[in-house]
Amino acid sequence: MAYRAALGDIRFILDHVVPLAPIAATERFAEATPDLAEAILTEAAKLCDTVMAPLRRAGDQTPARLENGVVRSTPGFAEAFRQIAGGGWIGVSAPSAHGGMGLPQVLNMAVHDMMSGACLALELNPLLTQGQIEALEHHASDEIKALYLPKLISGEWSGTMNLTEPQAGSDVGALRARAEPSGDGTYAVSGQKIFISWGDCDMTENVCHLVLARLPGAAAGTRGISLFLVPKFIPDGNGKPGVRNGVNVVSLEHKLGLHGSPTCVMDYDRATGWLVGEEHKGMAAMFTMMNNARLAVGVQGVGVAEAACQAAVGYASDRRQMGAIIEHPDVRRMLATMRAEVFAARAIALACAAATDMATATGEADWQARAALLTPIAKAYGTDVGCDVASMAMQVHGGMGYIEETGVAQFWRDVRVTSIYEGTNGIQAMDLVGRKMMDGGEAAFRLLEEIEAGAETARATLPDLAGAVWSAAETLREGTEAMVARAMPDRFAGAAPYLGAFARVLGAHCHLRAALAEGGQGPRTALARVHIERILPHYAACLAEAREGAGGLFALSPEVLAS
């Protein structure tokens, strides 16, 4: 079964569940008309189905390689990238002043959903460039913007972000990379960075790195970190790639999956860099890129889950074993669960993107808080769904799922990293109950009020489903009140199950809206029943675990855990 972009679901969500219309009604995004949105989605789907999807297996079987200090990409990737860049897909949401389309993030994320399902390894390259575009747009000098943004948006140059070091993973404040002023407005950047996706490539003229480093005399921890733009080739007076900079790829990581996407160990040896933003305020600038990437990584999980689900349905429809296995109750249970989870995770991710767009268009604090609240949920839930659905797809295939020739195992190997990078899902959960609830939970309570109001509206048409969603939202409200009142470490110990509960309730709300949009009868309603009757009840177990906090966890000594 060949991959097909999920146009039907995406259109339905943007029409009925997370409407694009209110975004297009703002002055900022007035150009996002229904006709333009349809054209964007349709053309992106064609690109994904015909150009990118055929390269998924190639990226796995013929990985990127390091040759004489240069990364050589999978055969076919460069040609496909030229079509991505030439079609303007890197600039979907980029500023029009520098050559972008200036369209809403919700459309951009829908495109990345399709691209991720088609070929995640290749999709990562334009995704990272988009994150750098956003960081430079908000924090770089006018001179840097004028030179770099048009090149990045056009796809002539690509972008990366460099945070992690061997001794400093999630603890970014422990980094040792340093930058020394050169006296001419530039800085000499030195240090080593690891886990740098697409840290080099032969698909673009230049690779531009955003690098976190510490200036002389800077404070310890994250407060003393600055951000620098370090290109592979230093631009000459005409803005063309000039002399080679002091940045090199030391090696490529040997990974479980995503073989077509090179993950580099980078060495900076007094490489020329330019300060982005203010001195010692690098984390604020980098977080602009990271927040963009966190939502996009959640979307990556959704995209791969979609592809895995399609593969499982195709296999189950064709496989004969006491009849077509798609008629076996347990196989049907898995397929229905997969499809319901994908719809919920997709709707949540697009809701997060829509909140970001409304915050951009209106500047209203409530929309900003909504986007901030949904980001860790969209990232963690989307990637958990990606991993779980890919695993279930292997299970549907039975023994053939464990055999590499079928290709289904690649979905799991590729998507597994998404729950780790851009902040592990445990960190996302702690962010949700920590920073995102510094308002006393007000943003969460406003969202829960909307969920309850939606359930009340649905009672006349779907009383049983509406009642279940309303009750779950009310119980989650009580759980949120308890979470806000908790002290550390209990709050963090219960964070992951709490996020899981919130995601299931929010997913049920999206399914209920979908069922209501078709009048309570039809395939969306049947799918909503699967989610609300079979998946939503898990929220209660999640809240029960969250209520336990750290209780009992530290009673187990490291010696007992190791025994």
CSV table of C-alpha atoms in Angstrom, one decimal, residues 19-264:
chain,number,residue,atom,x,y,z
A,19,PRO,CA,-11.0,26.0,11.9
A,20,LEU,CA,-8.7,27.9,9.7
A,21,ALA,CA,-11.4,30.5,9.1
A,22,PRO,CA,-10.8,32.6,12.2
A,23,ILE,CA,-7.1,32.8,11.4
A,24,ALA,CA,-7.8,33.9,7.8
A,25,ALA,CA,-10.2,36.5,9.2
A,26,THR,CA,-7.3,38.4,10.8
A,27,GLU,CA,-5.4,41.1,9.0
A,28,ARG,CA,-2.1,39.3,9.5
A,29,PHE,CA,-3.2,36.2,7.7
A,30,ALA,CA,-5.9,37.5,5.3
A,31,GLU,CA,-4.2,35.9,2.4
A,32,ALA,CA,-4.9,32.4,3.7
A,33,THR,CA,-8.1,32.1,1.8
A,34,PRO,CA,-9.9,28.8,1.4
A,35,ASP,CA,-8.8,28.6,-2.2
A,36,LEU,CA,-5.2,29.3,-1.4
A,37,ALA,CA,-5.2,26.8,1.5
A,38,GLU,CA,-6.6,24.1,-0.7
A,39,ALA,CA,-4.0,24.8,-3.4
A,40,ILE,CA,-1.2,24.6,-0.8
A,41,LEU,CA,-2.4,21.4,0.7
A,42,THR,CA,-3.1,19.7,-2.6
A,43,GLU,CA,0.3,20.6,-4.2
A,44,ALA,CA,2.1,19.6,-1.0
A,45,ALA,CA,0.3,16.2,-1.1
A,46,LYS,CA,1.4,15.7,-4.7
A,47,LEU,CA,5.0,16.5,-3.8
A,48,CYS,CA,4.9,14.1,-0.8
A,49,ASP,CA,3.2,11.2,-2.6
A,50,THR,CA,5.2,11.3,-5.8
A,51,VAL,CA,8.6,12.8,-4.9
A,52,MET,CA,9.4,12.2,-1.2
A,53,ALA,CA,7.6,9.0,-0.4
A,54,PRO,CA,9.6,6.9,-2.9
A,55,LEU,CA,12.8,7.9,-1.1
A,56,ARG,CA,11.9,6.7,2.4
A,57,ARG,CA,13.4,3.2,1.9
A,58,ALA,CA,16.3,4.6,0.0
A,59,GLY,CA,17.3,6.7,3.0
A,60,ASP,CA,17.2,3.7,5.2
A,61,GLN,CA,19.1,1.3,2.9
A,62,THR,CA,21.6,3.8,1.5
A,63,PRO,CA,22.4,6.2,4.4
A,64,ALA,CA,24.1,9.5,4.3
A,65,ARG,CA,27.9,9.0,4.6
A,66,LEU,CA,30.9,11.1,5.5
A,67,GLU,CA,33.5,11.2,2.7
A,68,ASN,CA,36.6,13.3,2.9
A,69,GLY,CA,35.1,15.6,5.4
A,70,VAL,CA,31.9,16.1,3.4
A,71,VAL,CA,28.5,14.5,4.0
A,72,ARG,CA,27.1,12.8,0.9
A,73,SER,CA,23.4,12.5,1.0
A,74,THR,CA,21.3,9.5,0.0
A,75,PRO,CA,20.9,9.2,-3.8
A,76,GLY,CA,17.8,11.0,-4.9
A,77,PHE,CA,17.6,13.3,-1.8
A,78,ALA,CA,19.3,16.3,-3.6
A,79,GLU,CA,16.9,16.2,-6.5
A,80,ALA,CA,13.9,16.0,-4.2
A,81,PHE,CA,15.3,18.8,-2.1
A,82,ARG,CA,15.6,21.0,-5.1
A,83,GLN,CA,11.9,20.4,-5.8
A,84,ILE,CA,11.0,21.2,-2.1
A,85,ALA,CA,13.1,24.4,-2.3
A,86,GLY,CA,12.0,25.3,-5.8
A,87,GLY,CA,8.3,25.0,-4.8
A,88,GLY,CA,8.8,27.5,-2.0
A,89,TRP,CA,7.9,25.0,0.7
A,90,ILE,CA,10.7,26.1,3.0
A,91,GLY,CA,9.2,29.6,3.1
A,92,VAL,CA,5.5,28.7,3.7
A,93,SER,CA,5.4,30.6,7.0
A,94,ALA,CA,8.6,32.7,6.5
A,95,PRO,CA,8.4,36.5,6.2
A,96,SER,CA,7.2,37.8,2.8
A,97,ALA,CA,9.7,40.7,3.1
A,98,HIS,CA,12.5,38.2,2.6
A,99,GLY,CA,10.9,35.9,0.0
A,100,GLY,CA,8.6,33.8,2.1
A,101,MET,CA,4.8,33.2,1.7
A,102,GLY,CA,4.0,34.6,5.2
A,103,LEU,CA,1.2,32.0,5.7
A,104,PRO,CA,-0.1,30.6,9.0
A,105,GLN,CA,1.9,28.0,10.9
A,106,VAL,CA,-1.2,25.8,10.9
A,107,LEU,CA,-0.8,25.3,7.1
A,108,ASN,CA,3.0,24.9,7.5
A,109,MET,CA,2.5,22.2,10.1
A,110,ALA,CA,-0.1,20.4,7.9
A,111,VAL,CA,2.6,20.3,5.1
A,112,HIS,CA,5.2,18.9,7.6
A,113,ASP,CA,2.7,16.3,8.7
A,114,MET,CA,2.5,15.1,5.1
A,115,MET,CA,6.3,15.4,4.5
A,116,SER,CA,7.1,13.4,7.7
A,117,GLY,CA,4.9,10.6,6.7
A,118,ALA,CA,6.5,10.5,3.2
A,119,CYS,CA,10.1,10.7,4.2
A,120,LEU,CA,11.1,11.9,7.7
A,121,ALA,CA,14.8,11.8,7.1
A,122,LEU,CA,14.5,14.3,4.3
A,123,GLU,CA,11.8,16.4,5.9
A,124,LEU,CA,14.2,17.2,8.8
A,125,ASN,CA,16.4,19.4,6.6
A,126,PRO,CA,13.8,22.0,5.6
A,127,LEU,CA,12.3,21.8,9.1
A,128,LEU,CA,15.6,22.8,10.8
A,129,THR,CA,16.1,25.6,8.3
A,130,GLN,CA,12.6,27.0,9.1
A,131,GLY,CA,13.5,27.0,12.8
A,132,GLN,CA,16.6,29.0,12.1
A,133,ILE,CA,14.6,31.4,9.9
A,134,GLU,CA,12.3,32.1,12.8
A,135,ALA,CA,15.1,32.6,15.3
A,136,LEU,CA,16.9,35.0,13.0
A,137,GLU,CA,13.7,36.9,12.2
A,138,HIS,CA,13.1,37.6,15.8
A,139,HIS,CA,16.6,38.1,17.2
A,140,ALA,CA,19.2,38.8,14.5
A,141,SER,CA,20.5,42.2,13.3
A,142,ASP,CA,19.0,43.8,10.2
A,143,GLU,CA,22.3,43.1,8.4
A,144,ILE,CA,22.2,39.4,9.2
A,145,LYS,CA,18.5,39.2,8.2
A,146,ALA,CA,19.2,40.8,4.9
A,147,LEU,CA,22.0,38.5,4.0
A,148,TYR,CA,20.9,35.1,5.4
A,149,LEU,CA,17.0,35.0,5.4
A,150,PRO,CA,16.6,35.1,1.6
A,151,LYS,CA,19.2,32.4,1.1
A,152,LEU,CA,17.6,30.2,3.8
A,153,ILE,CA,14.1,30.7,2.6
A,154,SER,CA,15.0,29.9,-1.0
A,155,GLY,CA,16.8,26.7,0.0
A,156,GLU,CA,20.1,27.9,-1.4
A,157,TRP,CA,21.5,27.6,2.2
A,158,SER,CA,20.3,25.3,5.0
A,159,GLY,CA,20.3,25.8,8.8
A,160,THR,CA,21.0,23.8,11.9
A,161,MET,CA,21.0,24.3,15.7
A,162,ASN,CA,23.9,23.3,17.9
A,163,LEU,CA,23.1,22.9,21.6
A,164,THR,CA,24.2,19.5,22.9
A,165,GLU,CA,27.8,18.7,23.9
A,166,PRO,CA,29.2,15.4,25.2
A,167,GLN,CA,29.0,16.4,28.8
A,168,ALA,CA,25.9,18.6,28.5
A,169,GLY,CA,22.8,17.0,27.2
A,170,SER,CA,19.5,18.4,28.6
A,171,ASP,CA,21.6,20.4,31.0
A,172,VAL,CA,22.5,23.1,28.4
A,173,GLY,CA,24.0,25.3,31.1
A,174,ALA,CA,26.9,22.9,31.4
A,175,LEU,CA,28.2,23.6,27.9
A,176,ARG,CA,31.9,24.4,27.4
A,177,ALA,CA,31.9,25.9,23.9
A,178,ARG,CA,33.4,29.4,24.0
A,179,ALA,CA,33.4,32.5,21.8
A,180,GLU,CA,36.1,35.2,21.9
A,181,PRO,CA,35.6,38.7,20.4
A,182,SER,CA,37.8,39.2,17.4
A,183,GLY,CA,37.8,43.0,17.5
A,184,ASP,CA,36.0,43.4,14.2
A,185,GLY,CA,32.4,42.6,15.3
A,186,THR,CA,32.9,38.9,14.8
A,187,TYR,CA,33.7,36.1,17.3
A,188,ALA,CA,36.0,33.1,17.3
A,189,VAL,CA,33.9,30.1,18.2
A,190,SER,CA,35.5,26.9,19.6
A,191,GLY,CA,34.1,23.7,21.0
A,192,GLN,CA,32.5,20.4,20.1
A,193,LYS,CA,28.8,19.7,19.5
A,194,ILE,CA,27.1,16.4,19.2
A,195,PHE,CA,23.7,15.1,17.8
A,196,ILE,CA,23.6,17.8,15.1
A,197,SER,CA,21.0,16.8,12.6
A,198,TRP,CA,22.0,17.6,9.0
A,199,GLY,CA,25.1,19.3,10.4
A,200,ASP,CA,26.5,19.1,6.8
A,201,CYS,CA,25.0,18.2,3.4
A,202,ASP,CA,25.8,18.4,-0.3
A,203,MET,CA,22.3,19.6,-1.2
A,204,THR,CA,22.8,23.3,-0.5
A,205,GLU,CA,25.6,25.8,-1.2
A,206,ASN,CA,26.1,26.7,2.5
A,207,VAL,CA,25.2,25.3,5.9
A,208,CYS,CA,24.5,27.8,8.6
A,209,HIS,CA,24.8,26.8,12.2
A,210,LEU,CA,23.3,28.5,15.3
A,211,VAL,CA,25.7,27.7,18.0
A,212,LEU,CA,25.4,28.2,21.8
A,213,ALA,CA,28.7,29.3,23.4
A,214,ARG,CA,30.0,31.2,26.3
A,215,LEU,CA,31.8,34.6,26.2
A,216,PRO,CA,34.8,35.4,28.4
A,217,GLY,CA,33.8,36.2,31.9
A,218,ALA,CA,30.2,35.0,31.3
A,219,ALA,CA,28.2,33.7,34.3
A,220,ALA,CA,27.9,30.0,34.9
A,221,GLY,CA,24.7,28.2,33.8
A,222,THR,CA,22.2,29.2,31.2
A,223,ARG,CA,22.5,32.9,32.1
A,224,GLY,CA,25.9,33.1,30.6
A,225,ILE,CA,25.2,31.6,27.2
A,226,SER,CA,25.2,33.5,24.0
A,227,LEU,CA,24.1,32.5,20.5
A,228,PHE,CA,26.2,32.8,17.3
A,229,LEU,CA,25.6,32.3,13.6
A,230,VAL,CA,28.5,30.3,12.2
A,231,PRO,CA,28.4,29.5,8.5
A,232,LYS,CA,30.3,26.6,6.8
A,233,PHE,CA,31.5,29.1,4.2
A,234,ILE,CA,32.0,32.8,5.2
A,235,PRO,CA,29.9,34.9,2.8
A,236,ASP,CA,32.0,37.2,0.5
A,237,GLY,CA,31.3,40.8,-0.4
A,238,ASN,CA,28.6,39.7,-2.8
A,239,GLY,CA,26.8,37.4,-0.3
A,240,LYS,CA,28.2,34.3,-2.0
A,241,PRO,CA,29.9,31.4,-0.1
A,242,GLY,CA,33.5,32.4,0.3
A,243,VAL,CA,36.4,30.9,2.3
A,244,ARG,CA,35.9,27.8,4.3
A,245,ASN,CA,35.2,28.5,8.0
A,246,GLY,CA,36.8,26.7,10.9
A,247,VAL,CA,33.9,24.2,11.3
A,248,ASN,CA,34.1,20.5,10.4
A,249,VAL,CA,32.2,17.3,10.8
A,250,VAL,CA,34.2,14.8,12.9
A,251,SER,CA,32.0,11.8,12.4
A,252,LEU,CA,28.4,10.6,11.9
A,253,GLU,CA,26.5,8.9,14.6
A,254,HIS,CA,25.5,5.3,14.1
A,255,LYS,CA,21.8,5.3,14.8
A,256,LEU,CA,18.8,3.0,15.3
A,257,GLY,CA,17.0,4.7,12.4
A,258,LEU,CA,16.7,7.9,10.4
A,259,HIS,CA,19.8,6.8,8.4
A,260,GLY,CA,19.1,9.2,5.6
A,261,SER,CA,19.4,12.1,8.0
A,262,PRO,CA,23.1,12.6,9.0
A,263,THR,CA,23.6,13.2,12.7
A,264,CYS,CA,26.9,14.9,13.1
